[in-house]
PDB file of C-alpha atoms in Angstrom:
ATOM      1  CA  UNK P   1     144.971 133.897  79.838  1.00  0.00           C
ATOM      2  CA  UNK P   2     141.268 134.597  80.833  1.00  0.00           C
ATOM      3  CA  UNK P   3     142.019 137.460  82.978  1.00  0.00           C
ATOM      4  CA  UNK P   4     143.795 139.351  80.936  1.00  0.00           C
ATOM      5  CA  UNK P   5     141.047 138.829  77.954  1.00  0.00           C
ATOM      6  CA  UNK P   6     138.287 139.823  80.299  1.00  0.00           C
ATOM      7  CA  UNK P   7     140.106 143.213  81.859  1.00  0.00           C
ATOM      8  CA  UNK P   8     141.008 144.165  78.281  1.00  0.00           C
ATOM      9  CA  UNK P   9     137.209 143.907  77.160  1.00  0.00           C
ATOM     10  CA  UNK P  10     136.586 145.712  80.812  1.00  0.00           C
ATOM     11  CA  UNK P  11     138.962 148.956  79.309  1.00  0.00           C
ATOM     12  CA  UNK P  12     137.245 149.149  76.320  1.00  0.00           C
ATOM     13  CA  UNK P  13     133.987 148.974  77.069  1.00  0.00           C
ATOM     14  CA  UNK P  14     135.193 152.084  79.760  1.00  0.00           C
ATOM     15  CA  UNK P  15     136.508 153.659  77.069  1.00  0.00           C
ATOM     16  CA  UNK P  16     133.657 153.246  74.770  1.00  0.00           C
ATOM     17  CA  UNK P  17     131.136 154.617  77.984  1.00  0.00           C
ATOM     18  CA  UNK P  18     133.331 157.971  78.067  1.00  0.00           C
ATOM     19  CA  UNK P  19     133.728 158.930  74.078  1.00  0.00           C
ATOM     20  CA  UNK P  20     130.324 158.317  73.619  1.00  0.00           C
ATOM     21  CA  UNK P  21     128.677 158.773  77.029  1.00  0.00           C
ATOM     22  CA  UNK P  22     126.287 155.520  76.507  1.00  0.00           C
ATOM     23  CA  UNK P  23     124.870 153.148  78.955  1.00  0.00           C
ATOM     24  CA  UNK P  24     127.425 150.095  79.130  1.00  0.00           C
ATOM     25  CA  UNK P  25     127.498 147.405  81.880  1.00  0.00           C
ATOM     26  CA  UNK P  26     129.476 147.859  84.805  1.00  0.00           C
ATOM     27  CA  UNK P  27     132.808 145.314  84.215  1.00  0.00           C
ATOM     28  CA  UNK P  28     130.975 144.378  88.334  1.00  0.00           C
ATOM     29  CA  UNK P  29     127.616 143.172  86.914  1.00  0.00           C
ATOM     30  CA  UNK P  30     127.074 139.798  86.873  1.00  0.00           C
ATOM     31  CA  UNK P  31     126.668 139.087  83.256  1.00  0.00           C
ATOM     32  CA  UNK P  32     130.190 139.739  82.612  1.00  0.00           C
ATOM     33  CA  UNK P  33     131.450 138.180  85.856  1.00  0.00           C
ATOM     34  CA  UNK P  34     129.692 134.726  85.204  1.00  0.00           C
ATOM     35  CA  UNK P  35     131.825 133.353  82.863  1.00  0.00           C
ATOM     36  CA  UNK P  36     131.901 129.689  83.817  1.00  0.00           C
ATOM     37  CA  UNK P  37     130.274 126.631  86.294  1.00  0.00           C
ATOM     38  CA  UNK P  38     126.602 126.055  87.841  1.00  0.00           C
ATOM     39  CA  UNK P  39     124.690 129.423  88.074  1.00  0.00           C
ATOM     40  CA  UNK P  40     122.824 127.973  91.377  1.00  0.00           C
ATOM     41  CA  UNK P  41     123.901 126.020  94.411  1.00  0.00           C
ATOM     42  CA  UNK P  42     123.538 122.045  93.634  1.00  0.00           C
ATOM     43  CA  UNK P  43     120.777 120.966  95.703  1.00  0.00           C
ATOM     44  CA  UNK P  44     120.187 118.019  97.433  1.00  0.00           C
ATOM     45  CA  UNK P  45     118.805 115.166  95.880  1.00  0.00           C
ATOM     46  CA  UNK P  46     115.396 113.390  97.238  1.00  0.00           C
ATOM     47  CA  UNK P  47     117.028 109.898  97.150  1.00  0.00           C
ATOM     48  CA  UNK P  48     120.250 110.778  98.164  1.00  0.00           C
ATOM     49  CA  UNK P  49     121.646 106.971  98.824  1.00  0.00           C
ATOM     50  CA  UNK P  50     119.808 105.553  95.476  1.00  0.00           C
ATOM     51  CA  UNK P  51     117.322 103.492  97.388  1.00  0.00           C
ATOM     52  CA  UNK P  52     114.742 102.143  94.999  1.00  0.00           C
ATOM     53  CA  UNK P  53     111.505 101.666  95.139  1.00  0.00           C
ATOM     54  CA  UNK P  54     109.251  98.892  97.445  1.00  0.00           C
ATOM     55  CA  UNK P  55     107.305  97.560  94.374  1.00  0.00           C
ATOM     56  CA  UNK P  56     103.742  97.248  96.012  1.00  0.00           C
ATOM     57  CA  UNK P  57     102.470  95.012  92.941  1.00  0.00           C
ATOM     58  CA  UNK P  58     100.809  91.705  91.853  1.00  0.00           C
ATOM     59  CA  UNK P  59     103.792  89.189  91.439  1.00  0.00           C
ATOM     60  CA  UNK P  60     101.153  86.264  90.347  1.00  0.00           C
ATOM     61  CA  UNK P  61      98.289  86.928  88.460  1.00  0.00           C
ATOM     62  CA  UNK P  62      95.258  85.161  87.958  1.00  0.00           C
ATOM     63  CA  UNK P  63      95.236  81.704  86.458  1.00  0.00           C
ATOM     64  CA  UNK P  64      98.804  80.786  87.247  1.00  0.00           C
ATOM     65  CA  UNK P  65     100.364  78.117  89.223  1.00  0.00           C
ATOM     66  CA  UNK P  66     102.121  78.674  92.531  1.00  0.00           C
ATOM     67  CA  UNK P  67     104.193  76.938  95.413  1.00  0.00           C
ATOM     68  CA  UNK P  68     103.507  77.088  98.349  1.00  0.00           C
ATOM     69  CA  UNK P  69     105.395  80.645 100.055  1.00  0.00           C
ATOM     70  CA  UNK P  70     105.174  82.621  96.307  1.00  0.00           C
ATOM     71  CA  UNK P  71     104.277  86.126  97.370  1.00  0.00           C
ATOM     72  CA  UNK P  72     101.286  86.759  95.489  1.00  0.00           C
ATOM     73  CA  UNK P  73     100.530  90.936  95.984  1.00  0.00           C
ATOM     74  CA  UNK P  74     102.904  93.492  98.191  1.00  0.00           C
ATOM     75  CA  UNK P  75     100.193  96.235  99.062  1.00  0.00           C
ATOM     76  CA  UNK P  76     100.312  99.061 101.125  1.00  0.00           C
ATOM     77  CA  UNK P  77      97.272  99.062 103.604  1.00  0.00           C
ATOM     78  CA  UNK P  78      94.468  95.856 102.898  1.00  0.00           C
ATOM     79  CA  UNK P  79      93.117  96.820  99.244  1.00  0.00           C
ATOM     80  CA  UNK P  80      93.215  92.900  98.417  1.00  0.00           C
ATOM     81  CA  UNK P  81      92.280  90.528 100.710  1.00  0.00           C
ATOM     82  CA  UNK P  82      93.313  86.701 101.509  1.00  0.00           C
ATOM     83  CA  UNK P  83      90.899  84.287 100.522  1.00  0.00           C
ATOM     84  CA  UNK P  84      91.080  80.551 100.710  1.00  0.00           C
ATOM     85  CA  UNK P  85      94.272  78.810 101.404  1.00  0.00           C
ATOM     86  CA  UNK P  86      96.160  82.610 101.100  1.00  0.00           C
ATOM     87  CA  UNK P  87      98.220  83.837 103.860  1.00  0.00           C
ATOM     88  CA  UNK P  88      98.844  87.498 105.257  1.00  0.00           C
ATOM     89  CA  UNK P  89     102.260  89.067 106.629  1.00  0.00           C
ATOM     90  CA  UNK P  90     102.329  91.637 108.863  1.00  0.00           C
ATOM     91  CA  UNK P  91     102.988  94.460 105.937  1.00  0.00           C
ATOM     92  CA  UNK P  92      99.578  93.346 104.394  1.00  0.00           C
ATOM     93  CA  UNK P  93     101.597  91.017 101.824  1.00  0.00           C
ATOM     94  CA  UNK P  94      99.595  88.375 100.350  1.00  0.00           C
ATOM     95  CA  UNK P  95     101.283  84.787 100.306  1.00  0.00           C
ATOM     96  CA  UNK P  96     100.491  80.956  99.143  1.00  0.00           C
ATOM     97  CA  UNK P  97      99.874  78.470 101.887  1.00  0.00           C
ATOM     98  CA  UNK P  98      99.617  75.475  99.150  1.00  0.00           C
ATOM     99  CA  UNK P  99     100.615  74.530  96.038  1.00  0.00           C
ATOM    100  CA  UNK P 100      97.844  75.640  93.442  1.00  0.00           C
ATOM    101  CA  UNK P 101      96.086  77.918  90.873  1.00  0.00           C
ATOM    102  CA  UNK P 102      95.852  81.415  91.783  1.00  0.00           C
ATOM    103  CA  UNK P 103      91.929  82.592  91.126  1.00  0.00           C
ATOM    104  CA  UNK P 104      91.507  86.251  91.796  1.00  0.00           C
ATOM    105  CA  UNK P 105      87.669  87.226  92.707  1.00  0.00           C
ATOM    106  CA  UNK P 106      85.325  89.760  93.125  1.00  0.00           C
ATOM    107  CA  UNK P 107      83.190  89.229  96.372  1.00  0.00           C
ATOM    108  CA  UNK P 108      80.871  90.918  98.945  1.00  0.00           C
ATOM    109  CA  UNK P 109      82.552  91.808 102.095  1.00  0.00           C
ATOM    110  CA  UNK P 110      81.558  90.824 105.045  1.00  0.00           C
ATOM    111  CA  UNK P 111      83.631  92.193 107.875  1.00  0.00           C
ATOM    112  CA  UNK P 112      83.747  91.148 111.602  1.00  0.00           C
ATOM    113  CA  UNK P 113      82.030  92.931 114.087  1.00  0.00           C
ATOM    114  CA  UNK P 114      85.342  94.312 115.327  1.00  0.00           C
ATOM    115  CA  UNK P 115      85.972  96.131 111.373  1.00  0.00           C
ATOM    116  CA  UNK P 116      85.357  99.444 111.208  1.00  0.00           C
ATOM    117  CA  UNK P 117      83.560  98.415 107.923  1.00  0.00           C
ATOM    118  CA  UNK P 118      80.905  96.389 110.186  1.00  0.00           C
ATOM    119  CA  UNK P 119      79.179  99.596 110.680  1.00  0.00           C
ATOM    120  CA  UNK P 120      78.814 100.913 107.458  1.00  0.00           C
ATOM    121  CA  UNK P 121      77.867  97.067 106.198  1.00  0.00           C
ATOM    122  CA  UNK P 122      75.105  96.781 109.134  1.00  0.00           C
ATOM    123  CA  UNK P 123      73.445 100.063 107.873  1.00  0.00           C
ATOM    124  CA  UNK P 124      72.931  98.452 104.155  1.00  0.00           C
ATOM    125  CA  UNK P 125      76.290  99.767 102.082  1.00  0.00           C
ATOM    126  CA  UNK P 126      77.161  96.650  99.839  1.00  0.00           C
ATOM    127  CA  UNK P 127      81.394  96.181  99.606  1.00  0.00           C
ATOM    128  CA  UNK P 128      82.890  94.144  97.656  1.00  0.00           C
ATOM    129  CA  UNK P 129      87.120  93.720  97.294  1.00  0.00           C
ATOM    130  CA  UNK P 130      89.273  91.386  95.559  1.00  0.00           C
ATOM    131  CA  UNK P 131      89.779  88.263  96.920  1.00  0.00           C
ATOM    132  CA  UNK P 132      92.531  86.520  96.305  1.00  0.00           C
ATOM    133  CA  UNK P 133      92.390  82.304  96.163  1.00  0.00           C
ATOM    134  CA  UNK P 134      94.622  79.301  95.678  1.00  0.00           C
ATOM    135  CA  UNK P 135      93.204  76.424  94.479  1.00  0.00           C
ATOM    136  CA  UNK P 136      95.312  73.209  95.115  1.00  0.00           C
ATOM    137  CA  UNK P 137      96.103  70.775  92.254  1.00  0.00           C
ATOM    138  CA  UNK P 138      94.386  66.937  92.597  1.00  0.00           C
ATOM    139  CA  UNK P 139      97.858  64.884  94.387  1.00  0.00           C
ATOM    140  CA  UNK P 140      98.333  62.141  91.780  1.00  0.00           C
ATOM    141  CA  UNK P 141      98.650  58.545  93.426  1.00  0.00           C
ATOM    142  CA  UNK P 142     102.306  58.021  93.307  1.00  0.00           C
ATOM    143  CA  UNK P 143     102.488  54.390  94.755  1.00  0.00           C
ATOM    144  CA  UNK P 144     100.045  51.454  94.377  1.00  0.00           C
ATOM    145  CA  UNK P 145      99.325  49.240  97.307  1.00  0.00           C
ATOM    146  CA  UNK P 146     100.668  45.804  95.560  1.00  0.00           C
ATOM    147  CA  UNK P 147      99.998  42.735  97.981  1.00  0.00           C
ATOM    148  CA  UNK P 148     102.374  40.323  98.713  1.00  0.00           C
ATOM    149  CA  UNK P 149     101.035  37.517  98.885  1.00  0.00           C
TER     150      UNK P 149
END
């Protein structure tokens, strides 16, 4: 039924170009050929198989208890560093090596002569980074030594 509507319009407008000998769109332009669909080509998407995100983040935060193997911060490259009783993966993720409180802090850096901060330290430049410690809860005495006698 489409055809037939659009070759009809097609006459007239011919018809209406002779009598009256005004400018009228060729029936080949593409205004009156698009009629229906996408305009463009689809493109491809950026994340074509829907993989999400890594989720570099703090999973603990300061002041909260943890066991021991919580992941504490995924982080790409060393922006926080392990403190006391905190591991490190090889992906720079920071992880608990006790059960504890998690205390984040602000300290001075001072790297190893291997760094390629030590340089940059040696010459006077003060860094300081977030350390991130685990502070282990008191163990409770579960038993008492009773004698038998």
């Amino acid at each position: 039924m489409a055809a037939p509507l659009v070759s009809a319009t097609a006459m007239s407008f011919n018809k209406l170009a002779v009598r009256t000998n005004l400018r009228v769109l060729s029936v080949t332009s593409p205004v009156l050929q698009h009629c229906c669909g996408k305009a463009t080509k689809p493109r491809r998407s950026k994340n074509p198989k829907g993989a999400k995100g890594k989720y570099r983040r703090p999973y603990k935060f300061d002041g909260e208890f943890v066991y021991k193997g919580d992941i504490l911060v995924r982080q790409l490259g060393l922006t926080n560093y392990p403190g006391e009783n905190v591991g490190i993966q090889k992906n720079n993720t920071l992880y608990a090596l006790r059960e504890g409180i998690v205390m984040v802090s602000c300290e001075k850096l001072n790297p190893y002569p291997d760094s390629p901060l030590y340089e940059r330290v040696k010459n006077g430049m003060t860094i300081y980074k977030k350390f991130w410690n685990i502070y282990p809860t008191p163990v409770h005495a579960k038993f008492k030594l009773v004698s038998e006698t």
